[in-house]
Coordinates of C-alpha atoms in Angstrom, one line a residue:
Chain A
M3 CA 142.8 45.3 -9.3
S4 CA 143.2 45.5 -5.3
T5 CA 146.4 44.8 -4.6
T6 CA 146.9 44.4 -0.9
T7 CA 149.0 44.8 1.1
R8 CA 149.1 42.7 3.2
Q9 CA 151.2 40.1 0.2
D10 CA 154.0 41.6 1.2
T11 CA 153.9 39.6 4.6
G12 CA 152.2 36.3 2.8
V13 CA 154.7 36.5 -0.1
A14 CA 157.6 36.5 1.8
P15 CA 158.3 33.0 2.6
G16 CA 157.8 30.7 0.8
G17 CA 158.6 33.0 -2.6
E18 CA 162.7 32.7 -3.1
Q19 CA 162.9 29.1 -3.6
R20 CA 160.0 28.6 -5.7
A21 CA 161.3 31.1 -8.0
R22 CA 159.8 29.3 -11.0
S23 CA 156.6 27.8 -10.5
G24 CA 154.9 30.3 -9.5
A25 CA 153.0 33.8 -8.8
V26 CA 154.0 36.4 -7.8
T27 CA 150.3 37.3 -5.4
H28 CA 150.1 33.5 -3.7
A29 CA 147.9 35.8 -1.6
K30 CA 145.1 36.3 -3.7
P31 CA 142.3 38.9 -3.5
P32 CA 139.1 36.2 -3.1
R33 CA 136.6 37.4 -4.7
S34 CA 137.9 39.1 -8.1
G35 CA 140.3 36.6 -8.2
M36 CA 137.3 33.9 -8.1
L37 CA 135.2 35.9 -10.7
L38 CA 139.4 35.9 -13.1
S39 CA 139.2 31.5 -12.8
L40 CA 135.5 31.5 -13.4
L41 CA 135.7 33.9 -16.5
A42 CA 139.4 31.6 -17.7
W43 CA 137.5 28.9 -16.8
V44 CA 134.0 29.4 -19.4
V45 CA 136.6 30.5 -22.0
G46 CA 138.6 26.9 -22.1
L47 CA 135.2 25.4 -22.4
L48 CA 134.3 28.1 -24.8
F49 CA 137.6 27.1 -26.5
A50 CA 137.0 23.1 -26.2
L51 CA 132.9 22.8 -26.7
P52 CA 133.3 21.9 -30.5
V53 CA 136.1 19.0 -29.6
F54 CA 133.6 17.4 -26.8
W55 CA 130.6 17.7 -29.6
M56 CA 133.1 15.8 -32.0
V57 CA 133.8 13.8 -29.3
L58 CA 130.5 13.1 -28.2
T59 CA 128.2 12.7 -31.3
S60 CA 131.1 10.7 -32.9
F61 CA 130.0 8.4 -30.9
H62 CA 126.3 8.0 -31.1
S63 CA 124.4 7.0 -32.8
E64 CA 122.9 9.0 -36.1
A65 CA 119.5 9.7 -35.1
D66 CA 120.8 10.8 -32.2
A67 CA 123.5 13.3 -33.0
A68 CA 121.2 14.3 -35.5
T69 CA 118.6 16.1 -32.2
N70 CA 119.2 19.3 -31.6
P71 CA 119.8 20.3 -29.1
P72 CA 122.4 17.4 -28.7
S73 CA 121.2 14.6 -26.9
V74 CA 123.9 14.7 -24.2
F75 CA 123.6 11.2 -22.7
A76 CA 122.2 9.0 -25.1
P77 CA 123.8 6.0 -25.5
L78 CA 126.6 5.2 -27.0
S79 CA 127.3 3.6 -30.9
L80 CA 130.0 2.9 -32.9
E81 CA 127.6 2.8 -35.9
G82 CA 129.8 6.4 -37.0
Y83 CA 132.5 4.8 -37.5
R84 CA 131.7 1.8 -39.0
T85 CA 130.3 3.5 -42.0
F86 CA 133.2 6.0 -42.4
F87 CA 135.8 2.8 -41.9
G88 CA 133.8 1.4 -45.1
S89 CA 134.1 4.2 -47.1
D90 CA 137.7 3.0 -47.5
P91 CA 139.6 5.2 -45.8
W92 CA 142.6 3.8 -45.6
P93 CA 144.5 5.2 -49.1
A94 CA 144.3 8.6 -48.1
L95 CA 145.1 8.3 -44.4
L96 CA 148.6 6.7 -45.4
N97 CA 149.0 9.0 -48.7
S98 CA 149.1 11.5 -45.4
L99 CA 151.5 9.6 -43.3
T100 CA 153.6 9.0 -46.0
A101 CA 153.9 12.8 -46.8
S102 CA 153.9 14.2 -43.1
V103 CA 156.4 10.9 -41.8
L104 CA 158.8 11.3 -44.8
S105 CA 158.7 14.6 -45.3
T106 CA 159.8 15.6 -41.4
V107 CA 162.6 13.2 -42.1
L108 CA 163.8 14.9 -44.9
V109 CA 163.1 17.9 -43.1
L110 CA 165.5 17.0 -40.0
V111 CA 168.3 15.4 -42.4
L112 CA 168.2 18.3 -44.2
A113 CA 167.4 21.5 -40.9
F114 CA 170.0 19.8 -38.6
P115 CA 172.6 20.0 -40.5
A116 CA 172.2 23.9 -41.9
A117 CA 171.2 25.1 -38.7
Y118 CA 174.3 23.6 -36.8
A119 CA 176.5 25.4 -39.4
L120 CA 175.0 28.3 -38.6
S121 CA 174.7 28.5 -35.1
I122 CA 178.3 27.3 -34.4
R123 CA 179.8 28.8 -37.1
P124 CA 178.1 31.9 -38.2
V125 CA 179.9 33.5 -40.5
R126 CA 179.8 36.9 -40.4
K127 CA 177.4 37.4 -43.2
W128 CA 175.4 35.1 -42.2
T129 CA 172.7 36.3 -40.7
D130 CA 171.6 37.4 -43.8
V131 CA 171.6 33.7 -44.5
M132 CA 168.5 33.4 -40.8
F133 CA 166.8 35.8 -42.9
F134 CA 166.6 34.6 -45.8
F135 CA 164.9 31.6 -44.0
L136 CA 162.6 34.3 -41.9
S137 CA 161.6 35.6 -45.0
T138 CA 160.3 32.8 -46.9
K139 CA 158.4 32.2 -44.2
M140 CA 156.5 35.3 -45.0
L141 CA 155.8 34.0 -48.6
P142 CA 152.1 33.4 -48.8
V143 CA 151.4 30.0 -49.5
V144 CA 148.3 31.1 -52.3
A145 CA 151.4 33.8 -54.1
G146 CA 153.5 30.6 -55.2
I147 CA 150.8 27.4 -55.6
L148 CA 150.4 28.6 -59.2
P149 CA 153.7 27.8 -60.3
L150 CA 153.5 24.8 -58.1
Y151 CA 150.2 23.8 -60.2
L152 CA 151.8 25.2 -63.6
F153 CA 154.8 23.3 -63.1
A154 CA 154.1 19.3 -61.5
Q155 CA 150.8 19.5 -65.0
K156 CA 154.4 20.2 -66.7
A157 CA 156.4 17.5 -65.3
H158 CA 153.7 15.5 -64.9
L159 CA 153.7 15.2 -60.8
L160 CA 149.8 16.9 -60.7
D161 CA 148.3 14.0 -58.2
N162 CA 151.9 12.6 -57.0
I163 CA 152.5 12.3 -53.3
W164 CA 156.3 12.8 -54.5
W165 CA 155.3 16.1 -54.9
L166 CA 153.4 16.8 -51.5
I167 CA 156.3 15.3 -49.8
L168 CA 159.3 17.8 -51.8
L169 CA 156.8 20.9 -51.0
Y170 CA 155.8 19.9 -47.5
T171 CA 159.7 19.6 -46.3
T172 CA 160.6 23.2 -48.7
M173 CA 157.6 24.5 -46.5
N174 CA 158.7 23.2 -42.9
L175 CA 162.3 24.2 -43.3
P176 CA 163.3 27.3 -42.3
I177 CA 161.6 26.4 -39.3
A178 CA 162.5 24.6 -38.8
V179 CA 166.5 25.7 -39.6
W180 CA 165.0 28.2 -37.4
M181 CA 164.2 26.5 -34.3
L182 CA 167.3 23.7 -34.3
R183 CA 169.2 27.2 -34.5
S184 CA 167.7 28.4 -31.5
F185 CA 168.4 25.4 -29.3
L186 CA 171.4 24.6 -30.8
A187 CA 172.8 28.2 -29.3
E188 CA 173.0 26.9 -26.4
V189 CA 175.3 23.8 -26.3
S190 CA 178.7 25.3 -24.6
V191 CA 182.0 26.3 -26.5
E192 CA 183.7 25.1 -24.3
M193 CA 182.6 22.0 -24.3
L194 CA 182.6 22.5 -28.5
E195 CA 186.9 23.7 -27.5
A196 CA 187.6 21.1 -25.1
A197 CA 186.2 18.2 -27.5
E198 CA 188.4 20.6 -30.3
V199 CA 191.7 20.6 -28.0
D200 CA 190.7 16.4 -27.7
G201 CA 190.7 15.9 -30.5
A202 CA 187.1 14.7 -31.0
S203 CA 186.2 14.1 -34.9
L204 CA 182.8 15.7 -35.9
S205 CA 180.7 12.7 -35.5
R206 CA 181.8 12.2 -32.0
T207 CA 181.3 16.0 -30.8
L208 CA 177.6 16.0 -32.6
R209 CA 176.5 12.9 -30.1
E210 CA 178.5 13.3 -27.4
I211 CA 177.9 17.4 -26.9
V212 CA 176.2 18.5 -29.4
A213 CA 172.9 15.6 -29.7
P214 CA 172.1 15.9 -25.4
V215 CA 170.9 19.6 -25.5
V216 CA 169.5 19.3 -29.0
M217 CA 167.2 16.7 -28.8
P218 CA 164.9 18.3 -27.6
G219 CA 164.5 20.3 -30.1
I220 CA 165.0 17.9 -32.3
A221 CA 162.4 16.3 -30.8
S222 CA 159.8 19.3 -30.9
A223 CA 160.5 20.7 -34.4
A224 CA 160.0 16.7 -35.8
L225 CA 156.3 17.2 -33.9
I226 CA 155.8 20.1 -35.5
C227 CA 156.4 19.4 -38.5
F228 CA 154.3 16.6 -38.6
I229 CA 151.0 18.2 -37.2
F230 CA 151.9 20.9 -40.5
S231 CA 152.3 18.7 -42.8
W232 CA 149.2 16.2 -41.8
N233 CA 147.0 19.7 -41.5
E234 CA 148.1 20.7 -44.7
L235 CA 145.0 21.5 -47.0
L236 CA 145.9 23.7 -49.6
L237 CA 148.8 22.2 -51.2
A238 CA 146.7 18.5 -51.4
R239 CA 144.0 20.5 -52.3
V240 CA 145.0 22.4 -55.1
L241 CA 147.8 19.6 -56.4
T242 CA 146.1 16.0 -56.0
S243 CA 142.6 14.3 -56.8
T244 CA 142.1 11.2 -56.4
V245 CA 145.6 8.9 -56.3
A246 CA 147.2 11.1 -53.7
A247 CA 144.9 12.8 -51.7
T248 CA 145.4 13.7 -48.2
S249 CA 143.2 12.8 -44.9
P250 CA 142.4 16.1 -45.0
V251 CA 141.2 16.1 -48.6
Y252 CA 139.9 13.3 -48.3
L253 CA 138.1 14.2 -44.4
T254 CA 136.7 18.1 -46.5
G255 CA 134.9 15.7 -49.8
F256 CA 133.4 13.2 -46.9
V257 CA 132.0 16.1 -45.0
T258 CA 130.4 17.5 -48.9
S259 CA 128.7 13.6 -49.8
Q260 CA 127.7 13.4 -46.0
G261 CA 127.6 17.0 -43.9
L262 CA 123.6 15.8 -43.2
F263 CA 125.1 12.3 -41.2
L264 CA 127.0 14.3 -38.4
A265 CA 127.3 10.4 -36.8
K266 CA 129.6 8.9 -39.8
V267 CA 131.4 13.1 -40.4
C268 CA 132.6 13.6 -36.6
A269 CA 133.9 10.0 -35.8
A270 CA 136.2 10.9 -39.2
S271 CA 136.9 14.2 -38.4
L272 CA 138.5 12.1 -34.8
V273 CA 140.2 9.8 -37.2
V274 CA 142.1 11.9 -39.1
S275 CA 142.2 14.7 -35.5
L276 CA 144.4 11.6 -33.5
P277 CA 148.1 12.1 -35.3
V278 CA 147.6 15.1 -34.4
L279 CA 146.5 15.2 -30.9
A280 CA 149.0 12.3 -30.6
A281 CA 152.1 14.5 -31.6
G282 CA 150.5 17.5 -30.4
F283 CA 149.9 15.9 -26.3
A284 CA 153.1 13.9 -26.5
A285 CA 155.3 16.6 -26.0
Q286 CA 152.9 19.7 -25.0
D287 CA 156.1 21.9 -23.0
K288 CA 158.5 20.6 -25.4
L289 CA 156.1 22.0 -28.3
V290 CA 155.8 25.7 -26.9
Q291 CA 159.3 25.6 -26.3
G292 CA 159.7 24.8 -29.5
L293 CA 157.1 27.7 -31.8
S294 CA 158.3 30.1 -29.0
M295 CA 162.3 29.9 -28.8
G296 CA 162.0 29.6 -32.6
A297 CA 160.4 32.7 -32.6
V298 CA 161.7 35.3 -30.3
K299 CA 165.5 34.3 -30.5
Chain B
M30 CA 187.2 35.9 -41.0
A31 CA 189.9 33.5 -42.3
P32 CA 189.4 30.3 -42.2
S33 CA 191.2 30.3 -38.8
T34 CA 191.1 26.2 -37.3
S35 CA 193.0 28.0 -33.6
P36 CA 190.8 28.5 -31.0
A37 CA 192.8 30.9 -30.2
A38 CA 192.2 33.7 -32.6
D39 CA 188.9 33.6 -31.0
L40 CA 190.9 34.8 -27.7
A41 CA 192.1 37.5 -29.3
P42 CA 189.9 40.2 -29.7
A43 CA 189.1 39.9 -26.6
P44 CA 192.0 42.7 -24.6
G45 CA 191.3 44.6 -26.7
G46 CA 187.9 44.8 -27.4
A47 CA 186.5 44.5 -23.6
P48 CA 188.4 46.7 -21.5
A49 CA 187.3 44.8 -19.4
P50 CA 185.3 45.3 -16.2
A51 CA 185.0 41.3 -15.1
P52 CA 188.0 39.1 -16.3
G53 CA 188.4 35.6 -17.5
P54 CA 187.8 34.4 -20.8
V55 CA 183.4 34.8 -19.9
A56 CA 183.1 37.6 -20.9
T57 CA 185.0 36.6 -25.2
T58 CA 182.4 33.3 -25.6
P59 CA 179.4 35.6 -27.4
R60 CA 182.2 37.0 -29.8
A61 CA 183.8 33.8 -30.6
R62 CA 180.6 32.2 -31.3
R63 CA 179.6 34.6 -33.8
D64 CA 182.8 35.3 -35.7
G65 CA 185.1 32.8 -35.3
D66 CA 185.6 28.5 -36.2
V67 CA 184.9 27.4 -32.7
V68 CA 185.2 23.8 -33.7
G69 CA 186.6 24.4 -36.7
L70 CA 184.1 23.0 -39.2
G71 CA 185.5 24.4 -41.6
R72 CA 184.4 27.1 -44.1
A73 CA 183.9 24.0 -47.3
R74 CA 182.3 21.5 -45.3
A75 CA 180.0 24.4 -43.4
V76 CA 179.0 25.7 -47.2
A77 CA 178.0 22.4 -47.8
F78 CA 176.0 21.7 -44.7
V79 CA 174.1 24.3 -45.2
A80 CA 173.9 24.5 -49.3
P81 CA 171.0 21.8 -49.5
A82 CA 168.5 23.2 -47.6
L83 CA 169.0 27.2 -49.1
V84 CA 168.7 25.3 -52.4
L85 CA 165.4 23.6 -51.3
V86 CA 163.8 26.6 -50.2
G87 CA 165.5 28.6 -53.4
V88 CA 164.4 26.4 -56.0
F89 CA 160.8 25.5 -54.3
L90 CA 159.5 28.6 -52.0
V91 CA 161.3 31.4 -53.5
F92 CA 161.0 30.9 -57.3
P93 CA 157.6 29.9 -57.5
A94 CA 157.1 33.4 -56.1
A95 CA 159.5 35.0 -58.6
W96 CA 157.8 32.9 -61.3
T97 CA 154.1 35.0 -60.0
L98 CA 156.0 38.1 -60.4
Y99 CA 156.3 37.5 -64.2
L100 CA 152.7 35.6 -64.9
G101 CA 151.3 38.9 -63.2
L102 CA 152.5 40.4 -66.3
L103 CA 151.2 38.5 -68.3
D104 CA 146.7 37.3 -69.5
Y105 CA 147.2 34.7 -69.0
S106 CA 144.3 31.6 -68.6
L107 CA 143.3 28.4 -67.5
T108 CA 140.5 29.2 -70.4
G109 CA 139.6 30.8 -73.4
S110 CA 141.6 32.9 -75.6
G111 CA 144.6 33.1 -73.3
A112 CA 145.0 29.5 -72.9
Q113 CA 146.6 28.9 -75.5
A114 CA 148.6 31.8 -76.1
P115 CA 149.6 34.2 -72.8
V116 CA 150.1 37.5 -73.7
F117 CA 152.1 40.0 -72.3
V118 CA 150.2 43.0 -70.6
G119 CA 152.6 44.7 -68.5
L120 CA 151.3 46.4 -65.3
G121 CA 147.6 45.8 -67.1
N122 CA 146.2 43.1 -64.7
Y123 CA 147.8 45.5 -61.5
T124 CA 146.1 48.5 -63.3
S125 CA 142.9 46.4 -63.2
A126 CA 143.2 45.2 -59.4
L127 CA 143.9 48.8 -58.3
S128 CA 140.8 50.0 -59.9
D129 CA 139.3 46.9 -59.0
P130 CA 136.2 48.1 -56.6
A131 CA 136.2 44.1 -55.3
F132 CA 140.1 44.0 -54.8
A133 CA 139.0 47.4 -52.7
K134 CA 136.4 46.1 -50.5
S135 CA 139.3 42.5 -49.8
L136 CA 141.8 44.8 -49.5
Y137 CA 139.2 46.8 -46.8
L138 CA 138.5 43.0 -46.0
T139 CA 141.4 41.6 -44.8
L140 CA 142.8 44.9 -42.6
L141 CA 140.2 44.7 -40.6
F142 CA 139.9 40.5 -40.2
V143 CA 143.8 40.9 -39.5
G144 CA 142.9 44.1 -37.1
G145 CA 140.2 42.5 -35.5
S146 CA 141.1 38.7 -35.2
A147 CA 145.0 39.0 -35.0
V148 CA 146.7 42.2 -33.9
L149 CA 143.4 42.6 -31.1
G150 CA 141.7 39.9 -30.8
Q151 CA 144.0 36.8 -30.5
N152 CA 146.7 39.2 -28.9
V153 CA 144.6 40.3 -26.0
L154 CA 143.0 37.0 -25.8
G155 CA 146.7 35.0 -25.5
F156 CA 147.9 37.8 -22.8
S157 CA 145.5 37.5 -20.7
L158 CA 145.4 33.5 -21.2
A159 CA 148.9 34.3 -19.6
W160 CA 149.0 36.8 -17.6
Y161 CA 145.8 34.9 -15.6
F162 CA 147.9 31.7 -15.9
R163 CA 151.2 33.1 -13.2
A164 CA 148.6 33.7 -10.4
A165 CA 147.2 29.6 -11.6
Q166 CA 148.0 26.6 -9.7
R167 CA 149.9 24.5 -11.9
P168 CA 146.7 21.5 -13.0
V169 CA 144.3 24.7 -13.8
R170 CA 147.0 26.3 -16.0
A171 CA 147.6 22.8 -17.6
T172 CA 144.7 22.0 -17.8
L173 CA 143.8 25.0 -19.4
S174 CA 146.1 25.5 -21.8
V175 CA 145.0 22.2 -22.9
L176 CA 141.7 22.6 -24.3
V177 CA 142.6 26.7 -25.6
L178 CA 145.6 24.0 -27.5
L179 CA 142.9 22.0 -29.2
A180 CA 141.7 24.3 -31.8
W181 CA 145.1 25.4 -32.4
I182 CA 146.4 22.2 -33.1
L183 CA 143.4 20.4 -34.7
P184 CA 143.4 20.1 -38.6
G185 CA 141.8 23.1 -40.9
S186 CA 139.2 20.7 -42.6
V187 CA 138.2 19.4 -39.1
V188 CA 137.3 22.7 -37.7
A189 CA 135.7 24.0 -41.0
F190 CA 133.1 21.1 -40.9
L191 CA 132.9 21.6 -36.5
W192 CA 131.7 25.4 -37.3
Q193 CA 130.0 24.3 -39.9
A194 CA 127.9 22.0 -37.7
L195 CA 128.0 24.8 -34.6
L196 CA 126.7 27.5 -36.7
D197 CA 124.5 25.6 -39.1
R198 CA 120.6 27.4 -39.4
R199 CA 118.3 24.5 -38.4
N200 CA 120.1 22.1 -36.4
G201 CA 123.1 24.5 -34.8
T202 CA 124.2 24.1 -31.6
L203 CA 125.0 27.5 -30.9
N204 CA 121.2 28.4 -32.4
A205 CA 119.7 25.6 -29.5
L206 CA 122.5 27.2 -27.4
I207 CA 121.4 30.8 -26.9
G208 CA 117.9 29.9 -28.2
T209 CA 118.1 32.0 -31.4
T210 CA 115.4 29.9 -34.2
D211 CA 116.9 29.8 -37.7
M212 CA 119.7 32.8 -37.9
A213 CA 121.5 32.1 -40.2
W214 CA 125.4 33.2 -39.0
A215 CA 127.9 33.1 -41.4
L216 CA 125.0 33.9 -43.7
D217 CA 123.8 36.7 -41.8
H218 CA 127.5 38.6 -40.0
P219 CA 129.8 36.7 -42.0
M220 CA 132.9 38.9 -41.1
A221 CA 132.2 38.1 -37.5
V222 CA 131.7 34.6 -38.1
I223 CA 135.6 34.6 -39.3
I224 CA 137.3 37.0 -36.6
V225 CA 135.9 35.5 -34.1
F226 CA 136.7 32.2 -35.8
N227 CA 140.6 32.8 -36.0
I228 CA 140.6 33.9 -32.6
W229 CA 139.5 30.6 -30.9
R230 CA 141.8 29.1 -34.0
G231 CA 144.3 31.1 -32.9
T232 CA 145.3 32.1 -29.1
A233 CA 146.9 29.5 -28.2
F234 CA 150.1 30.6 -30.1
S235 CA 150.1 34.0 -27.8
M236 CA 149.3 32.2 -25.2
L237 CA 151.9 30.0 -25.0
L238 CA 154.5 32.7 -26.2
Y239 CA 153.1 34.6 -23.5
T240 CA 153.9 32.2 -20.3
A241 CA 156.7 32.2 -21.4
A242 CA 157.4 35.4 -22.2
L243 CA 156.5 36.1 -18.7
S244 CA 158.3 33.2 -17.6
T245 CA 161.5 36.0 -17.8
V246 CA 159.9 38.6 -15.9
P247 CA 161.9 38.7 -13.1
R248 CA 160.5 37.8 -9.8
S249 CA 163.1 40.6 -7.6
H250 CA 162.3 43.5 -10.2
L251 CA 158.2 43.1 -9.3
E252 CA 159.0 42.4 -5.8
V253 CA 160.2 45.4 -5.5
A254 CA 157.0 47.9 -8.0
R255 CA 154.4 45.5 -4.9
M256 CA 156.8 46.7 -2.7
A257 CA 156.4 50.3 -3.1
G258 CA 153.3 50.2 -3.1
A259 CA 152.7 49.6 -7.5
T260 CA 149.2 48.3 -8.0
R261 CA 148.7 45.7 -10.6
W262 CA 147.7 47.5 -13.3
Q263 CA 151.5 49.4 -12.7
Q264 CA 153.3 46.5 -12.4
L265 CA 152.0 45.4 -15.5
R266 CA 152.7 48.4 -17.2
D267 CA 155.8 49.5 -16.1
V268 CA 157.4 46.6 -15.1
V269 CA 156.3 43.6 -17.1
L270 CA 155.9 45.3 -20.3
P271 CA 158.9 46.2 -21.2
T272 CA 160.3 43.5 -20.1
V273 CA 158.5 41.4 -23.2
K274 CA 158.0 44.4 -25.7
R275 CA 159.8 42.8 -27.9
H276 CA 157.9 38.8 -27.4
I277 CA 155.1 40.9 -28.3
L278 CA 156.5 42.4 -31.3
T279 CA 157.6 38.9 -32.4
N280 CA 154.1 37.3 -32.1
T281 CA 152.3 40.6 -33.2
L282 CA 154.2 40.3 -36.4
L283 CA 153.9 36.4 -37.0
I284 CA 150.3 35.9 -36.5
T285 CA 150.0 39.4 -38.6
L286 CA 151.6 37.6 -41.5
W287 CA 150.0 33.7 -40.6
T288 CA 146.3 36.2 -40.4
F289 CA 147.0 37.6 -43.4
N290 CA 147.8 34.6 -45.7
D291 CA 144.9 32.9 -44.0
F292 CA 143.0 31.0 -46.2
S293 CA 140.1 28.9 -43.7
P294 CA 137.6 31.4 -44.3
Y295 CA 136.6 30.0 -47.8
L296 CA 136.0 26.5 -46.1
L297 CA 134.0 28.8 -43.4
T298 CA 131.5 31.2 -45.7
G299 CA 133.4 31.0 -48.7
G300 CA 134.0 34.4 -49.2
G301 CA 130.1 34.6 -49.0
P302 CA 127.9 35.7 -49.3
N303 CA 127.7 38.3 -51.5
R304 CA 132.3 38.9 -51.4
E305 CA 131.2 40.1 -47.5
S306 CA 133.6 37.7 -46.0
E307 CA 136.1 37.9 -48.7
V308 CA 139.6 38.0 -47.9
L309 CA 142.3 38.4 -50.2
P310 CA 143.8 34.9 -49.4
V311 CA 140.4 33.4 -50.8
Y312 CA 139.9 36.8 -53.5
I313 CA 143.6 34.9 -55.1
Y314 CA 141.6 31.1 -54.6
K315 CA 138.4 32.4 -57.0
E316 CA 139.9 34.3 -59.1
A317 CA 143.0 32.1 -59.9
I318 CA 141.9 28.6 -58.9
I319 CA 138.6 29.0 -59.7
G320 CA 138.3 31.8 -62.3
G321 CA 141.4 30.8 -64.0
H322 CA 143.0 34.0 -64.8
L323 CA 146.2 32.8 -63.1
G324 CA 148.0 36.4 -64.8
Y325 CA 145.2 38.5 -62.3
G326 CA 146.0 36.3 -59.2
S327 CA 149.1 36.4 -59.9
A328 CA 149.3 40.3 -60.0
I329 CA 147.2 40.0 -56.6
S330 CA 149.5 37.3 -55.1
L331 CA 152.3 40.2 -55.7
L332 CA 150.7 42.4 -54.0
L333 CA 149.7 40.7 -50.5
L334 CA 153.4 39.2 -50.9
L335 CA 154.1 43.4 -50.6
A336 CA 152.0 43.8 -48.2
N337 CA 153.8 41.3 -46.3
L338 CA 157.0 42.3 -46.6
V339 CA 155.5 45.8 -44.9
I340 CA 154.5 44.6 -42.5
A341 CA 157.5 43.1 -42.2
V342 CA 160.4 45.7 -42.6
V343 CA 158.1 48.1 -39.9
Y344 CA 158.5 45.1 -38.0
V345 CA 162.6 44.6 -38.2
R346 CA 162.7 48.0 -38.0
L347 CA 160.3 48.6 -35.0
L348 CA 163.0 45.8 -33.9
R349 CA 166.3 47.4 -34.2
T350 CA 165.5 50.1 -32.1
R351 CA 164.9 48.4 -29.3
E352 CA 167.8 46.1 -29.5
P353 CA 170.3 48.4 -27.5
E354 CA 168.0 48.5 -24.7
A355 CA 168.5 44.4 -24.6
A356 CA 171.8 43.8 -25.1

């Protein structure tokens, strides 16, 4: 609200050098700055509240978990985890792992060459190809799910993990191509030309010039694909039942049957969330870069 | 266009193309990248690189959507008379959808949902957080973005359970926290619940995108504006917003489409009570998967698809008109 002229003198000395790190207004007007900070923290804590509740409750006994308002300082217990792992969630967890990892690998194997060809050597018409990829991001999953279901039924692919792997691969391909392309656009043309003049082979060019620049892009694309596949619920719910059910499907079933036992379900939820939490925070900055670059460029 | 492998071909257009105030090869690189074969990949190899991805997307993403178009013309059900021999009914499904008050209501609720939670909610909150982060210290910014990101990254199944527990009538934490007893939030205010839920769930994306966008605003421009005595608000309106216009458009398009196709309200309210929160994806799911009316469900899917297309076209138009400015 109130920026004062006082700031001009306040910012001038340090401002220029710290070009990236910082804010323009270091000398905040004290009161409104405090209020803003307070507000931001309240918003942040509200966002995390359900997650804190989940973590806390998962380590409580059922009796303590059932009290309302939540008993924050109740003694910790692993009862919930014991019951959850006692219910044999391993096939579902393993299915999720298989589907997410394999589909992510497949996505990268398919998306990288495509993105490379599209960004390093786009024939002019290939902008259309890029837009084709982008446009498929607009297809609602619900709209395509009926044919996918009917086809799987005919081909005896219902409740088959490979069908899910294939679909997750397809689902994540467009976004991966877009992300990788935006990273590949950063590769210096001069370097590529120099490599060509030197007679470097394609594989050598890829390894020594392209890979170093694109590695962060590949990493963030991989993480995003992993997270999307791990979290996917609608396709898994419709196309699998017992054999190929993934952990989100297992969890929804668990909530239905055990919903009143909060500690158990919270423990289950936390276990199912751990892989994506790990993936997300392992590369938070890259995640940001990958998503926003893929989206904007 | 010719499959030339010579770098000279890339340099050739430069003298004629640009009357060159800036000498040197620098000016030619963007063109070269766009038109030429920089590394001698060769057309055949380039096509081979793209083809597998293209085929997969075509077969498993685009073809099902096209099939949906066809199914929408049939009277096709999982049970009953339509199950054995689907009958061709032409546009019958579409006319019955368009005259069905339940569809109209669902469409209205979807617009409310998209407008309230994405276009307004996520956009404004995400931008505000990003704007606040500019002036915040690094640890504060990092901590807060992690907190907000949690909601975005968790599996939908987990998130749905957490909200059910939070909003529960008897044991819900929300009732305990704000002292209301026996308030059945999901029943009494279903639309408000799914809108707040989606803001909570999706704001992280806008926040991240705008944080990246705001870092591209040249500091010198802001400095100049401040010297000229512009208030915070004027800086925002006259310097920042024009610079990040494209980001705002892109972000709005993406979150609009995602919210439009979002199925998670089903996990919270099941579309109820009495269809009070039955947004289009939920409507389709209930009609087609639960009710077994495949033909009818497909017809509505196609209408949803068309709505998406209209949004995308409007967006591309808006983006095109900005391009000369940005380039």
